[in-house]
Amino acid sequence: MTRKIIEINNLHYTYPDGSRALAGITLDVFEGDSVGIIGSNGAGKSTFLLHLNGILRSNGAVRIKGMEMTDKNLPHIRSMVGLVFQDPDNQLFMPTVFDDVGFGPINMGLKKNEVETRVQSALKEVDMLAFVKKSSHHLSIGEKKRVAIATVLSMNPQILVLDEPTSNLDPKRRQELIDLLNRLSLTKIIAAHDLDLISQTCSKIALMDQGRIVALGPASNILHDETTLAILGIKTHDLISASPNALRKPPTMPIKLAEESDLD
Amino acid sequence: MKHSYIDEYSGIDSFIHRLDPRIKIITFVGFVFSIVFTKPTSCLTFLLYGLILGILIALSKIPVRYILKRSLVVVPFALVVAAFIPFMKQPVGGYSLGPFGQAVSRDGLMVFWNVAVKSYLSVLCMILLTASTCFSDLLKGFAMLKCPQLIIMVLSFMYRYIFVIEDEFMKMKQAKASRSVEDSKWLDVKALANMVGVLFVRAYERAESVYLAMSSRGFDGTVRTIHHFQITAADMLFFSAMLALLIGAHLFGV
C-alpha cells in the first residue's frame, strides 16, 4: 500500500504586502506519485512550492511524512524535500560544481568521504560527472539545470520539487531533461507551463487558479478537459497539435472538479 | 553569454600550480613582507627579489605578457601616490626639476623609489599567487588559515555572481541601444543612472532567491566546504627554499 508522503490541509498564505497568494489548498500526495502543478502566471504555483520545505510557513497546514513544519523538524524536512528553483543561477551559488553539489550533504553533517560519494553519484545520475571541478558560471544553461537537480539529489531526498525545470531549454536539452526526470524514481512535484513536459512526466495534475486547486485528477483527463483548460486559456485543439503525447492515454477516470463549497 | 575568467591561467599544470594553496599563500605573503622590510638603499636585494620572481614566473608557465599586463592595472595607483612625495619633503640637498624649477629633495626621491619598487614587486607576487591558484582553492586556503568567514563568503559570492551581473548589465545596455534613436550624451548618463539602480534592485532580489536556495539545502549561517589539500614534501621543499632565498637576499644585500 502506498503511504501519504505530503498532506496539505487548507493552506492559506498572504504575502506581507497583503496580496493573497494561496487561498485554501488541500492536497494529498502519495509515495511515488508524480504530480504536475499547472496554472497561469500568478496562480500561486511558486508560492505553493515554497511551502513544501518550509521556506514559507503559514498555518501549519503542511505535513511531510506526518511531520509538522516546526523548527525542530525543519532540517530533516529540508533534506527530505529537494526543492530546485527555476533560475539555476540562483540554485548554484558556490564557486565550483563540487562545492555546490556538496553544499547540502555537508550541511547535513555527513563525513568527508560520504559527501564525496554523494556528490559523485548525484552528478553521475544527471550525467555531469565530468564537470565536477568546473565553475558554475562556465556551464551552459542545460548543464546548469542538470547540476541544479544534482544539488538536491545529493541530499538523498524522497520528494523532488521542481519549478519550471524546462524553461529556456532548447528542444533537445528539454527532452533530455524529461528523460532524466523519468529515470528518477522519487515522488515528484513539478510546476510548469510546459504541458508536454507535464504529460510526459506526471501521472496526476493539479490545476491552480487564483491560489486554489480547481481541478485534480489523472494527467490525461485534465489535459483533455475543455473547461479546465479554458482556465489556462488553451484551446484543446492547440494542445493536441502541440503535444501529441497528451493523447496517448485515453481518459479513464472522471475529473474531480473541486466544488465551490470545498474551497471556502 | 561570455565566458569570463578571474583566474584564466589557474588550470595550467606546473610546479607552482600544484603547490598547496596554504603554503603558497604563506610564502607569497611572507615574500611581500620581506620586500616591504627591505632597506630602500639595498638595490642588490631588490634585484635578487626580481630574479627570484622571474624564476617563479618561468616555473609557473604563465605567459609573462599576461602578468605584465595585469601589473599595469595596479601600478598607476601606487605611482600617483608616490609621484607627489618628492615635492613634499623638505628640500635638503635637493635638485631643481621641471619647467617651474620645483625643489625636489633627495630624501623625497628615495621615498619615491622605495614606494615604486616595493609596490611593483609586491604586486607581481600577488599576481603570481592569484594567477596560479584557482579562485575557489585560494578562498579555501585563506579560510583554512583562519581568515574571517564573512570576508571569504563575500568574495566567494562575488566570484560566482560578478559575471552574472555583468551579463545582466550587458543585456540591459543592448536593450537600451536597440531603443535609442537620438545620440545624446546627457540622455546616456541619465539612462545609465537608471540602469545602475535597476541592477542594484535585481542584485538585491537575486540575493533573496539565493538565500532561499541556500536555506532549502540546510544553510544555517556558516558555509562549510571540504577540501582535498595535502601538504607534500614538494610543498615543504618550496617553502624552505623560498625562506632560505629571502633570508639570503636580505643578508647579501646589506
Short mmCIF file of C-alpha atoms in Angstrom, two decimals:
data_model
loop_
_atom_site.label_atom_id
_atom_site.label_comp_id
_atom_site.label_asym_id
_atom_site.label_seq_id
_atom_site.Cartn_x
_atom_site.Cartn_y
_atom_site.Cartn_z
CA MET A 1 0.00 0.00 0.00
CA THR A 2 1.29 3.43 -0.80
CA ARG A 3 1.56 5.91 2.02
CA LYS A 4 0.77 9.58 2.13
CA ILE A 5 4.02 11.49 1.91
CA ILE A 6 2.67 15.04 1.70
CA GLU A 7 -0.51 16.13 3.41
CA ILE A 8 -1.77 19.63 2.84
CA ASN A 9 -4.88 20.70 4.60
CA ASN A 10 -6.45 24.05 3.86
CA LEU A 11 -3.27 26.04 3.25
CA HIS A 12 -3.62 29.80 3.15
CA TYR A 13 -0.90 32.32 2.52
CA THR A 14 -0.94 36.07 2.22
CA TYR A 15 2.21 37.98 1.34
CA PRO A 16 3.34 40.68 3.77
CA ASP A 17 2.16 43.33 1.30
CA GLY A 18 -1.39 41.99 1.65
CA SER A 19 -1.69 40.19 -1.68
CA ARG A 20 -3.33 36.84 -1.29
CA ALA A 21 -1.30 34.05 -2.88
CA LEU A 22 -2.86 30.83 -1.58
CA ALA A 23 -6.49 30.60 -0.64
CA GLY A 24 -7.10 27.21 0.89
CA ILE A 25 -5.19 24.40 -0.76
CA THR A 26 -5.89 20.81 0.17
CA LEU A 27 -3.83 18.10 -1.45
CA ASP A 28 -2.53 14.65 -0.60
CA VAL A 29 0.46 13.22 -2.40
CA PHE A 30 1.30 9.54 -2.11
CA GLU A 31 4.73 7.94 -2.23
CA GLY A 32 5.92 7.50 -5.78
CA ASP A 33 3.38 9.92 -7.21
CA SER A 34 4.40 12.50 -9.73
CA VAL A 35 2.14 15.48 -9.60
CA GLY A 36 2.18 18.29 -12.12
CA ILE A 37 1.08 21.72 -10.97
CA ILE A 38 -0.24 23.84 -13.79
CA GLY A 39 -1.85 27.24 -13.85
CA SER A 40 -1.41 30.69 -15.33
CA ASN A 41 1.16 33.23 -14.18
CA GLY A 42 0.38 34.41 -10.69
CA ALA A 43 -1.82 31.43 -9.87
CA GLY A 44 0.33 30.77 -6.82
CA LYS A 45 2.38 27.82 -8.07
CA SER A 46 5.80 29.04 -6.91
CA THR A 47 4.43 30.23 -3.57
CA PHE A 48 2.88 26.82 -3.12
CA LEU A 49 6.19 25.07 -3.81
CA LEU A 50 7.97 27.24 -1.23
CA HIS A 51 5.64 25.80 1.41
CA LEU A 52 6.71 22.24 0.72
CA ASN A 53 10.05 22.52 2.51
CA GLY A 54 9.11 25.19 4.98
CA ILE A 55 10.72 28.21 3.33
CA LEU A 56 7.30 29.76 3.77
CA ARG A 57 5.25 28.57 6.67
CA SER A 58 1.72 29.62 7.34
CA ASN A 59 -0.92 27.97 9.45
CA GLY A 60 0.70 24.59 9.97
CA ALA A 61 -1.27 23.11 7.14
CA VAL A 62 1.58 21.17 5.54
CA ARG A 63 2.83 17.84 6.84
CA ILE A 64 5.64 15.86 5.26
CA LYS A 65 5.53 12.18 6.23
CA GLY A 66 3.35 13.16 9.14
CA MET A 67 5.88 15.73 10.37
CA GLU A 68 4.75 19.25 11.02
CA MET A 69 6.79 22.23 9.88
CA THR A 70 8.39 23.09 13.19
CA ASP A 71 11.86 24.48 13.75
CA LYS A 72 12.87 21.11 15.15
CA ASN A 73 11.67 19.14 12.12
CA LEU A 74 12.87 21.63 9.54
CA PRO A 75 16.41 20.32 8.96
CA HIS A 76 15.03 16.82 8.45
CA ILE A 77 12.26 18.03 6.16
CA ARG A 78 14.70 20.04 4.07
CA SER A 79 16.86 17.02 3.48
CA MET A 80 13.77 15.03 2.55
CA VAL A 81 12.25 17.57 0.18
CA GLY A 82 14.63 18.67 -2.55
CA LEU A 83 13.49 21.99 -3.97
CA VAL A 84 15.00 23.08 -7.28
CA PHE A 85 14.42 26.70 -8.20
CA GLN A 86 13.63 27.93 -11.65
CA ASP A 87 16.73 30.04 -12.22
CA PRO A 88 19.78 27.77 -11.96
CA ASP A 89 21.94 30.83 -11.35
CA ASN A 90 20.17 31.17 -8.03
CA GLN A 91 20.35 27.48 -7.29
CA LEU A 92 24.09 27.28 -7.96
CA PHE A 93 25.75 29.75 -5.66
CA MET A 94 29.07 28.15 -4.79
CA PRO A 95 32.30 28.72 -6.73
CA THR A 96 32.57 25.21 -8.16
CA VAL A 97 30.17 22.43 -9.13
CA PHE A 98 31.68 20.18 -6.47
CA ASP A 99 31.13 22.70 -3.68
CA ASP A 100 27.59 23.28 -4.88
CA VAL A 101 26.54 19.65 -5.04
CA GLY A 102 28.32 19.04 -1.74
CA PHE A 103 26.67 22.01 -0.01
CA GLY A 104 23.57 20.11 1.12
CA PRO A 105 25.35 16.94 2.30
CA ILE A 106 27.92 18.98 4.24
CA ASN A 107 25.14 20.89 5.97
CA MET A 108 23.54 17.57 6.83
CA GLY A 109 26.69 16.87 8.81
CA LEU A 110 27.97 13.99 6.70
CA LYS A 111 31.62 12.90 6.79
CA LYS A 112 34.05 13.98 4.11
CA ASN A 113 34.20 10.72 2.16
CA GLU A 114 30.46 10.27 2.33
CA VAL A 115 29.99 13.77 0.95
CA GLU A 116 32.32 12.84 -1.87
CA THR A 117 30.45 9.66 -2.77
CA ARG A 118 27.14 11.54 -2.63
CA VAL A 119 28.48 14.23 -4.95
CA GLN A 120 29.82 11.62 -7.35
CA SER A 121 26.64 9.60 -7.52
CA ALA A 122 24.38 12.67 -7.80
CA LEU A 123 26.45 14.05 -10.67
CA LYS A 124 26.55 10.65 -12.31
CA GLU A 125 22.78 10.44 -12.15
CA VAL A 126 22.47 13.66 -14.15
CA ASP A 127 25.40 12.81 -16.46
CA MET A 128 27.55 15.70 -15.29
CA LEU A 129 30.41 13.92 -13.56
CA ALA A 130 32.96 15.34 -15.97
CA PHE A 131 32.13 18.87 -14.79
CA VAL A 132 32.84 18.36 -11.10
CA LYS A 133 35.74 20.81 -10.93
CA LYS A 134 34.20 23.45 -13.20
CA SER A 135 32.97 26.81 -12.07
CA SER A 136 29.18 27.04 -12.35
CA HIS A 137 29.46 30.26 -14.30
CA HIS A 138 31.12 28.42 -17.16
CA LEU A 139 28.28 25.93 -17.72
CA SER A 140 25.61 26.22 -20.37
CA ILE A 141 22.02 26.65 -19.29
CA GLY A 142 21.19 22.98 -19.89
CA GLU A 143 24.21 21.89 -17.87
CA LYS A 144 23.28 24.30 -15.10
CA LYS A 145 19.78 22.83 -14.93
CA ARG A 146 21.22 19.34 -14.57
CA VAL A 147 23.68 20.35 -11.89
CA ALA A 148 20.87 22.19 -10.11
CA ILE A 149 18.98 18.90 -9.88
CA ALA A 150 22.14 17.14 -8.69
CA THR A 151 22.49 19.70 -5.87
CA VAL A 152 19.35 18.31 -4.27
CA LEU A 153 19.79 14.67 -5.35
CA SER A 154 23.00 14.62 -3.31
CA MET A 155 20.88 15.10 -0.20
CA ASN A 156 19.06 11.83 -0.97
CA PRO A 157 15.62 13.41 -0.91
CA GLN A 158 12.39 11.43 -1.02
CA ILE A 159 10.49 14.18 -2.74
CA LEU A 160 11.78 16.22 -5.64
CA VAL A 161 10.10 19.59 -6.15
CA LEU A 162 10.85 21.38 -9.40
CA ASP A 163 9.85 24.86 -10.52
CA GLU A 164 9.77 25.18 -14.32
CA PRO A 165 12.54 22.65 -14.98
CA THR A 166 12.45 23.08 -18.76
CA SER A 167 12.27 26.86 -19.06
CA ASN A 168 14.83 28.31 -21.51
CA LEU A 169 15.90 24.92 -22.82
CA ASP A 170 16.08 24.03 -26.49
CA PRO A 171 14.01 21.01 -27.63
CA LYS A 172 16.89 18.56 -27.40
CA ARG A 173 18.05 19.62 -23.93
CA ARG A 174 14.43 19.73 -22.89
CA GLN A 175 13.79 16.15 -23.96
CA GLU A 176 16.99 15.03 -22.25
CA LEU A 177 15.81 16.64 -19.06
CA ILE A 178 12.40 14.98 -19.34
CA ASP A 179 14.09 11.60 -19.81
CA LEU A 180 16.24 12.34 -16.78
CA LEU A 181 13.20 13.16 -14.68
CA ASN A 182 11.51 9.95 -15.77
CA ARG A 183 14.58 7.97 -14.74
CA LEU A 184 14.39 9.30 -11.18
CA SER A 185 12.01 7.18 -9.16
CA LEU A 186 11.23 9.62 -6.36
CA THR A 187 8.00 11.35 -5.55
CA LYS A 188 7.94 14.36 -7.83
CA ILE A 189 6.09 17.65 -7.80
CA ILE A 190 6.62 19.67 -10.95
CA ALA A 191 5.23 23.13 -11.56
CA ALA A 192 5.39 24.20 -15.18
CA HIS A 193 3.71 25.93 -18.08
CA ASP A 194 5.12 23.28 -20.37
CA LEU A 195 2.14 20.95 -20.65
CA ASP A 196 4.01 18.45 -22.76
CA LEU A 197 6.61 18.10 -20.02
CA ILE A 198 3.80 17.55 -17.51
CA SER A 199 2.08 14.98 -19.68
CA GLN A 200 5.34 13.10 -20.18
CA THR A 201 6.43 13.07 -16.55
CA CYS A 202 3.36 13.30 -14.34
CA SER A 203 0.61 10.83 -13.58
CA LYS A 204 -1.55 13.37 -11.78
CA ILE A 205 -2.21 17.01 -12.42
CA ALA A 206 -3.40 19.76 -10.13
CA LEU A 207 -4.71 22.84 -11.86
CA MET A 208 -4.26 26.04 -9.87
CA ASP A 209 -6.17 29.24 -10.31
CA GLN A 210 -6.11 32.27 -8.02
CA GLY A 211 -4.44 30.47 -5.16
CA ARG A 212 -6.64 27.39 -5.24
CA ILE A 213 -6.52 23.94 -6.74
CA VAL A 214 -9.54 23.98 -9.00
CA ALA A 215 -9.08 20.57 -10.55
CA LEU A 216 -7.17 17.46 -9.63
CA GLY A 217 -7.02 14.18 -11.46
CA PRO A 218 -5.11 11.84 -13.73
CA ALA A 219 -2.99 13.72 -16.22
CA SER A 220 -4.76 12.52 -19.33
CA ASN A 221 -8.15 13.59 -18.01
CA ILE A 222 -7.14 17.08 -17.02
CA LEU A 223 -5.34 17.66 -20.29
CA HIS A 224 -8.46 16.70 -22.20
CA ASP A 225 -10.99 18.66 -20.26
CA GLU A 226 -12.01 21.81 -22.07
CA THR A 227 -13.36 23.68 -19.09
CA THR A 228 -10.19 23.21 -17.07
CA LEU A 229 -8.06 24.17 -20.00
CA ALA A 230 -10.15 27.25 -20.61
CA ILE A 231 -8.84 28.49 -17.27
CA LEU A 232 -5.36 28.29 -18.71
CA GLY A 233 -6.52 29.99 -21.88
CA ILE A 234 -5.74 26.96 -24.03
CA LYS A 235 -7.96 25.70 -26.78
CA THR A 236 -8.00 21.92 -26.85
CA HIS A 237 -7.00 21.54 -30.46
CA ASP A 238 -3.95 23.75 -29.81
CA LEU A 239 -2.88 21.42 -27.10
CA ILE A 240 -3.39 18.30 -29.18
CA SER A 241 -1.41 19.60 -32.08
CA ALA A 242 1.31 20.97 -29.84
CA SER A 243 1.60 17.91 -27.70
CA PRO A 244 0.84 14.57 -29.31
CA ASN A 245 1.94 12.79 -26.13
CA ALA A 246 -1.03 14.14 -24.29
CA LEU A 247 -3.26 11.99 -26.45
CA ARG A 248 -1.63 8.66 -25.79
CA LYS A 249 -3.59 7.70 -22.72
CA PRO A 250 -7.35 7.55 -23.13
CA PRO A 251 -9.31 9.09 -20.29
CA THR A 252 -10.07 6.50 -17.65
CA MET A 253 -11.41 8.37 -14.68
CA PRO A 254 -13.76 11.32 -14.42
CA ILE A 255 -12.08 14.52 -13.34
CA LYS A 256 -12.93 15.68 -9.93
CA LEU A 257 -13.62 19.37 -10.18
CA ALA A 258 -13.41 20.92 -6.77
CA GLU A 259 -16.67 22.44 -5.73
CA GLU A 260 -17.11 25.97 -4.53
CA SER A 261 -18.09 24.74 -1.07
CA ASP A 262 -14.86 22.73 -0.75
CA LEU A 263 -12.80 25.74 -1.48
CA ASP A 264 -14.19 28.08 1.11
CA MET B 1 26.88 34.87 -22.52
CA LYS B 2 30.59 35.38 -22.32
CA HIS B 3 32.92 33.05 -20.57
CA SER B 4 34.86 35.39 -18.40
CA TYR B 5 37.56 34.33 -16.02
CA ILE B 6 39.19 35.83 -13.00
CA ASP B 7 41.67 33.00 -12.88
CA GLU B 8 42.10 32.03 -16.51
CA TYR B 9 45.60 30.55 -16.11
CA SER B 10 44.82 28.58 -12.97
CA GLY B 11 44.29 25.39 -14.95
CA ILE B 12 47.90 25.06 -16.11
CA ASP B 13 49.79 22.11 -14.71
CA SER B 14 53.08 23.36 -13.32
CA PHE B 15 55.15 23.05 -10.18
CA ILE B 16 53.78 26.35 -8.86
CA HIS B 17 50.18 25.40 -9.67
CA ARG B 18 50.49 22.07 -7.90
CA LEU B 19 51.65 23.61 -4.62
CA ASP B 20 49.25 23.53 -1.69
CA PRO B 21 47.30 26.82 -1.64
CA ARG B 22 48.05 27.33 2.04
CA ILE B 23 51.79 27.05 1.52
CA LYS B 24 51.54 29.33 -1.48
CA ILE B 25 49.62 31.97 0.45
CA ILE B 26 52.04 31.91 3.38
CA THR B 27 55.10 32.00 1.14
CA PHE B 28 53.91 34.85 -1.06
CA VAL B 29 52.58 36.94 1.81
CA GLY B 30 55.91 36.33 3.52
CA PHE B 31 57.64 37.43 0.33
CA VAL B 32 55.66 40.68 0.33
CA PHE B 33 56.62 41.35 3.96
CA SER B 34 60.21 40.63 3.14
CA ILE B 35 60.04 43.16 0.28
CA VAL B 36 58.41 45.79 2.46
CA PHE B 37 61.01 45.45 5.22
CA THR B 38 63.99 45.80 2.89
CA LYS B 39 66.08 48.95 3.24
CA PRO B 40 65.49 51.29 0.28
CA THR B 41 69.23 51.53 -0.34
CA SER B 42 69.84 47.82 -0.85
CA CYS B 43 69.41 47.74 -4.60
CA LEU B 44 71.03 44.35 -4.83
CA THR B 45 68.35 42.78 -2.65
CA PHE B 46 65.64 44.20 -4.89
CA LEU B 47 67.48 42.83 -7.88
CA LEU B 48 67.59 39.41 -6.24
CA TYR B 49 63.87 39.60 -5.47
CA GLY B 50 63.22 40.38 -9.10
CA LEU B 51 65.35 37.40 -10.11
CA ILE B 52 63.51 35.04 -7.73
CA LEU B 53 60.16 36.28 -9.01
CA GLY B 54 61.35 35.84 -12.58
CA ILE B 55 62.30 32.23 -11.88
CA LEU B 56 58.96 31.55 -10.16
CA ILE B 57 57.03 33.06 -13.07
CA ALA B 58 59.02 30.93 -15.50
CA LEU B 59 58.29 27.85 -13.38
CA SER B 60 54.57 28.65 -13.35
CA LYS B 61 54.38 28.62 -17.19
CA ILE B 62 52.03 31.61 -17.05
CA PRO B 63 52.63 33.91 -20.03
CA VAL B 64 54.83 36.81 -18.96
CA ARG B 65 52.74 39.15 -21.09
CA TYR B 66 49.68 38.36 -19.00
CA ILE B 67 51.49 39.06 -15.74
CA LEU B 68 52.92 42.34 -17.00
CA LYS B 69 49.54 43.40 -18.33
CA ARG B 70 47.88 42.71 -15.02
CA SER B 71 50.61 44.53 -13.11
CA LEU B 72 49.95 47.64 -15.20
CA VAL B 73 46.44 47.84 -13.80
CA VAL B 74 47.66 48.23 -10.23
CA VAL B 75 50.81 50.26 -10.74
CA PRO B 76 49.26 53.66 -11.61
CA PHE B 77 47.63 53.90 -8.19
CA ALA B 78 50.92 53.40 -6.41
CA LEU B 79 52.77 55.72 -8.79
CA VAL B 80 50.27 58.55 -8.47
CA VAL B 81 50.66 58.47 -4.71
CA ALA B 82 54.42 58.14 -4.89
CA ALA B 83 54.92 60.81 -7.55
CA PHE B 84 53.98 63.66 -5.22
CA ILE B 85 56.22 62.64 -2.36
CA PRO B 86 59.48 64.14 -3.72
CA PHE B 87 57.85 67.58 -3.83
CA MET B 88 56.54 67.42 -0.30
CA LYS B 89 59.72 66.64 1.56
CA GLN B 90 61.92 69.40 2.90
CA PRO B 91 64.42 70.21 0.15
CA VAL B 92 67.63 69.16 1.82
CA GLY B 93 70.33 68.64 -0.77
CA GLY B 94 67.69 68.62 -3.48
CA TYR B 95 67.61 69.24 -7.20
CA SER B 96 65.64 71.58 -9.39
CA LEU B 97 63.31 69.82 -11.74
CA GLY B 98 60.76 70.58 -14.39
CA PRO B 99 59.79 73.79 -16.17
CA PHE B 100 58.96 75.60 -12.94
CA GLY B 101 62.10 74.53 -11.19
CA GLN B 102 60.32 72.82 -8.33
CA ALA B 103 62.51 71.82 -5.49
CA VAL B 104 62.95 68.08 -5.28
CA SER B 105 64.61 66.58 -2.24
CA ARG B 106 66.92 63.61 -2.32
CA ASP B 107 65.03 62.10 0.63
CA GLY B 108 61.83 62.52 -1.32
CA LEU B 109 63.27 60.80 -4.37
CA MET B 110 64.43 57.98 -2.18
CA VAL B 111 60.93 57.55 -0.80
CA PHE B 112 59.58 57.63 -4.34
CA TRP B 113 61.96 54.89 -5.48
CA ASN B 114 61.18 52.95 -2.34
CA VAL B 115 57.41 53.06 -2.85
CA ALA B 116 57.63 52.40 -6.57
CA VAL B 117 59.92 49.38 -6.46
CA LYS B 118 58.32 47.82 -3.40
CA SER B 119 54.77 48.19 -4.66
CA TYR B 120 55.66 46.77 -8.07
CA LEU B 121 57.45 43.73 -6.67
CA SER B 122 54.63 43.09 -4.19
CA VAL B 123 52.05 43.34 -6.93
CA LEU B 124 53.99 40.83 -9.01
CA CYS B 125 53.99 38.46 -6.02
CA MET B 126 50.25 38.72 -5.58
CA ILE B 127 49.56 38.36 -9.30
CA LEU B 128 51.61 35.20 -9.40
CA LEU B 129 49.75 33.85 -6.36
CA THR B 130 46.27 34.61 -7.73
CA ALA B 131 47.03 33.60 -11.30
CA SER B 132 48.46 30.23 -10.35
CA THR B 133 45.69 29.20 -7.94
CA CYS B 134 42.10 28.67 -8.92
CA PHE B 135 39.96 31.18 -7.09
CA SER B 136 37.92 28.69 -5.08
CA ASP B 137 41.07 26.97 -3.83
CA LEU B 138 42.55 30.33 -2.93
CA LEU B 139 39.47 31.11 -0.83
CA LYS B 140 39.57 27.70 0.83
CA GLY B 141 43.25 28.24 1.59
CA PHE B 142 42.54 31.60 3.18
CA ALA B 143 39.61 30.14 5.11
CA MET B 144 41.82 27.39 6.49
CA LEU B 145 44.39 29.97 7.52
CA LYS B 146 41.65 31.45 9.72
CA CYS B 147 40.75 34.39 7.51
CA PRO B 148 37.32 35.66 8.72
CA GLN B 149 34.45 33.60 7.28
CA LEU B 150 32.47 36.71 6.36
CA ILE B 151 35.18 38.01 4.04
CA ILE B 152 35.55 34.58 2.44
CA MET B 153 31.79 34.38 1.85
CA VAL B 154 31.60 37.86 0.34
CA LEU B 155 34.47 37.05 -2.02
CA SER B 156 33.03 33.66 -2.89
CA PHE B 157 29.67 35.15 -3.86
CA MET B 158 31.42 37.92 -5.74
CA TYR B 159 33.32 35.33 -7.75
CA ARG B 160 30.11 33.44 -8.51
CA TYR B 161 27.88 36.40 -9.38
CA ILE B 162 30.05 39.20 -10.73
CA PHE B 163 29.81 37.85 -14.27
CA VAL B 164 26.10 37.06 -13.92
CA ILE B 165 25.54 40.70 -13.04
CA GLU B 166 27.86 41.81 -15.79
CA ASP B 167 25.83 39.75 -18.27
CA GLU B 168 22.65 41.33 -16.98
CA PHE B 169 24.15 44.77 -17.42
CA MET B 170 25.28 43.94 -20.94
CA LYS B 171 21.81 42.76 -21.89
CA MET B 172 20.30 45.93 -20.47
CA LYS B 173 22.77 48.01 -22.43
CA GLN B 174 21.87 46.17 -25.62
CA ALA B 175 18.17 46.64 -24.93
CA LYS B 176 18.79 50.32 -24.39
CA ALA B 177 20.86 50.63 -27.54
CA SER B 178 18.11 48.99 -29.58
CA ARG B 179 15.66 51.64 -28.46
CA SER B 180 17.94 54.67 -28.54
CA VAL B 181 17.45 56.73 -31.65
CA GLU B 182 18.98 60.02 -30.73
CA ASP B 183 22.56 60.06 -29.69
CA SER B 184 22.74 62.30 -26.72
CA LYS B 185 25.44 62.06 -24.10
CA TRP B 186 23.22 63.56 -21.43
CA LEU B 187 20.40 61.05 -22.02
CA ASP B 188 23.03 58.35 -21.86
CA VAL B 189 24.14 59.42 -18.42
CA LYS B 190 20.55 59.56 -17.21
CA ALA B 191 19.80 56.12 -18.60
CA LEU B 192 22.99 54.78 -17.08
CA ALA B 193 21.96 56.04 -13.67
CA ASN B 194 18.62 54.25 -14.02
CA MET B 195 20.31 51.09 -15.19
CA VAL B 196 22.63 51.05 -12.22
CA GLY B 197 19.59 51.45 -9.98
CA VAL B 198 17.75 48.59 -11.67
CA LEU B 199 20.86 46.46 -11.48
CA PHE B 200 21.08 47.08 -7.76
CA VAL B 201 17.44 46.12 -7.19
CA ARG B 202 17.89 42.98 -9.28
CA ALA B 203 21.05 42.01 -7.44
CA TYR B 204 19.18 42.51 -4.19
CA GLU B 205 16.29 40.34 -5.31
CA ARG B 206 18.67 37.71 -6.58
CA ALA B 207 20.35 37.70 -3.21
CA GLU B 208 16.97 36.89 -1.64
CA SER B 209 16.37 33.99 -4.03
CA VAL B 210 19.88 32.69 -3.48
CA TYR B 211 19.28 32.81 0.23
CA LEU B 212 16.10 30.76 -0.24
CA ALA B 213 18.00 28.21 -2.30
CA MET B 214 20.66 28.05 0.41
CA SER B 215 18.08 27.60 3.16
CA SER B 216 16.43 24.84 1.16
CA ARG B 217 19.65 22.92 1.35
CA GLY B 218 20.11 23.27 5.07
CA PHE B 219 22.14 26.50 5.30
CA ASP B 220 22.33 27.64 8.92
CA GLY B 221 24.62 30.65 8.78
CA THR B 222 28.01 29.11 8.13
CA VAL B 223 29.23 27.95 4.76
CA ARG B 224 31.18 24.75 5.14
CA THR B 225 33.24 23.25 2.38
CA ILE B 226 35.50 20.29 2.15
CA HIS B 227 38.93 20.37 0.59
CA HIS B 228 41.46 17.98 -0.80
CA PHE B 229 44.54 19.88 0.24
CA GLN B 230 47.55 17.99 1.37
CA ILE B 231 50.95 19.38 2.23
CA THR B 232 53.54 17.25 0.49
CA ALA B 233 57.32 17.08 0.58
CA ALA B 234 57.43 19.31 -2.51
CA ASP B 235 55.47 21.97 -0.63
CA MET B 236 57.84 21.90 2.30
CA LEU B 237 60.81 21.97 -0.03
CA PHE B 238 59.42 25.01 -1.84
CA PHE B 239 58.69 26.74 1.45
CA SER B 240 62.15 26.15 2.92
CA ALA B 241 63.88 27.06 -0.35
CA MET B 242 61.97 30.34 -0.52
CA LEU B 243 62.70 31.07 3.14
CA ALA B 244 66.40 30.46 2.59
CA LEU B 245 66.44 32.57 -0.58
CA LEU B 246 64.68 35.51 1.06
CA ILE B 247 66.94 35.48 4.12
CA GLY B 248 69.92 35.12 1.81
CA ALA B 249 68.79 38.10 -0.28
CA HIS B 250 68.43 40.16 2.88
CA LEU B 251 71.87 39.30 4.19
CA PHE B 252 73.55 39.60 0.82
CA GLY B 253 72.07 42.97 0.00
CA VAL B 254 73.14 44.86 3.12
#
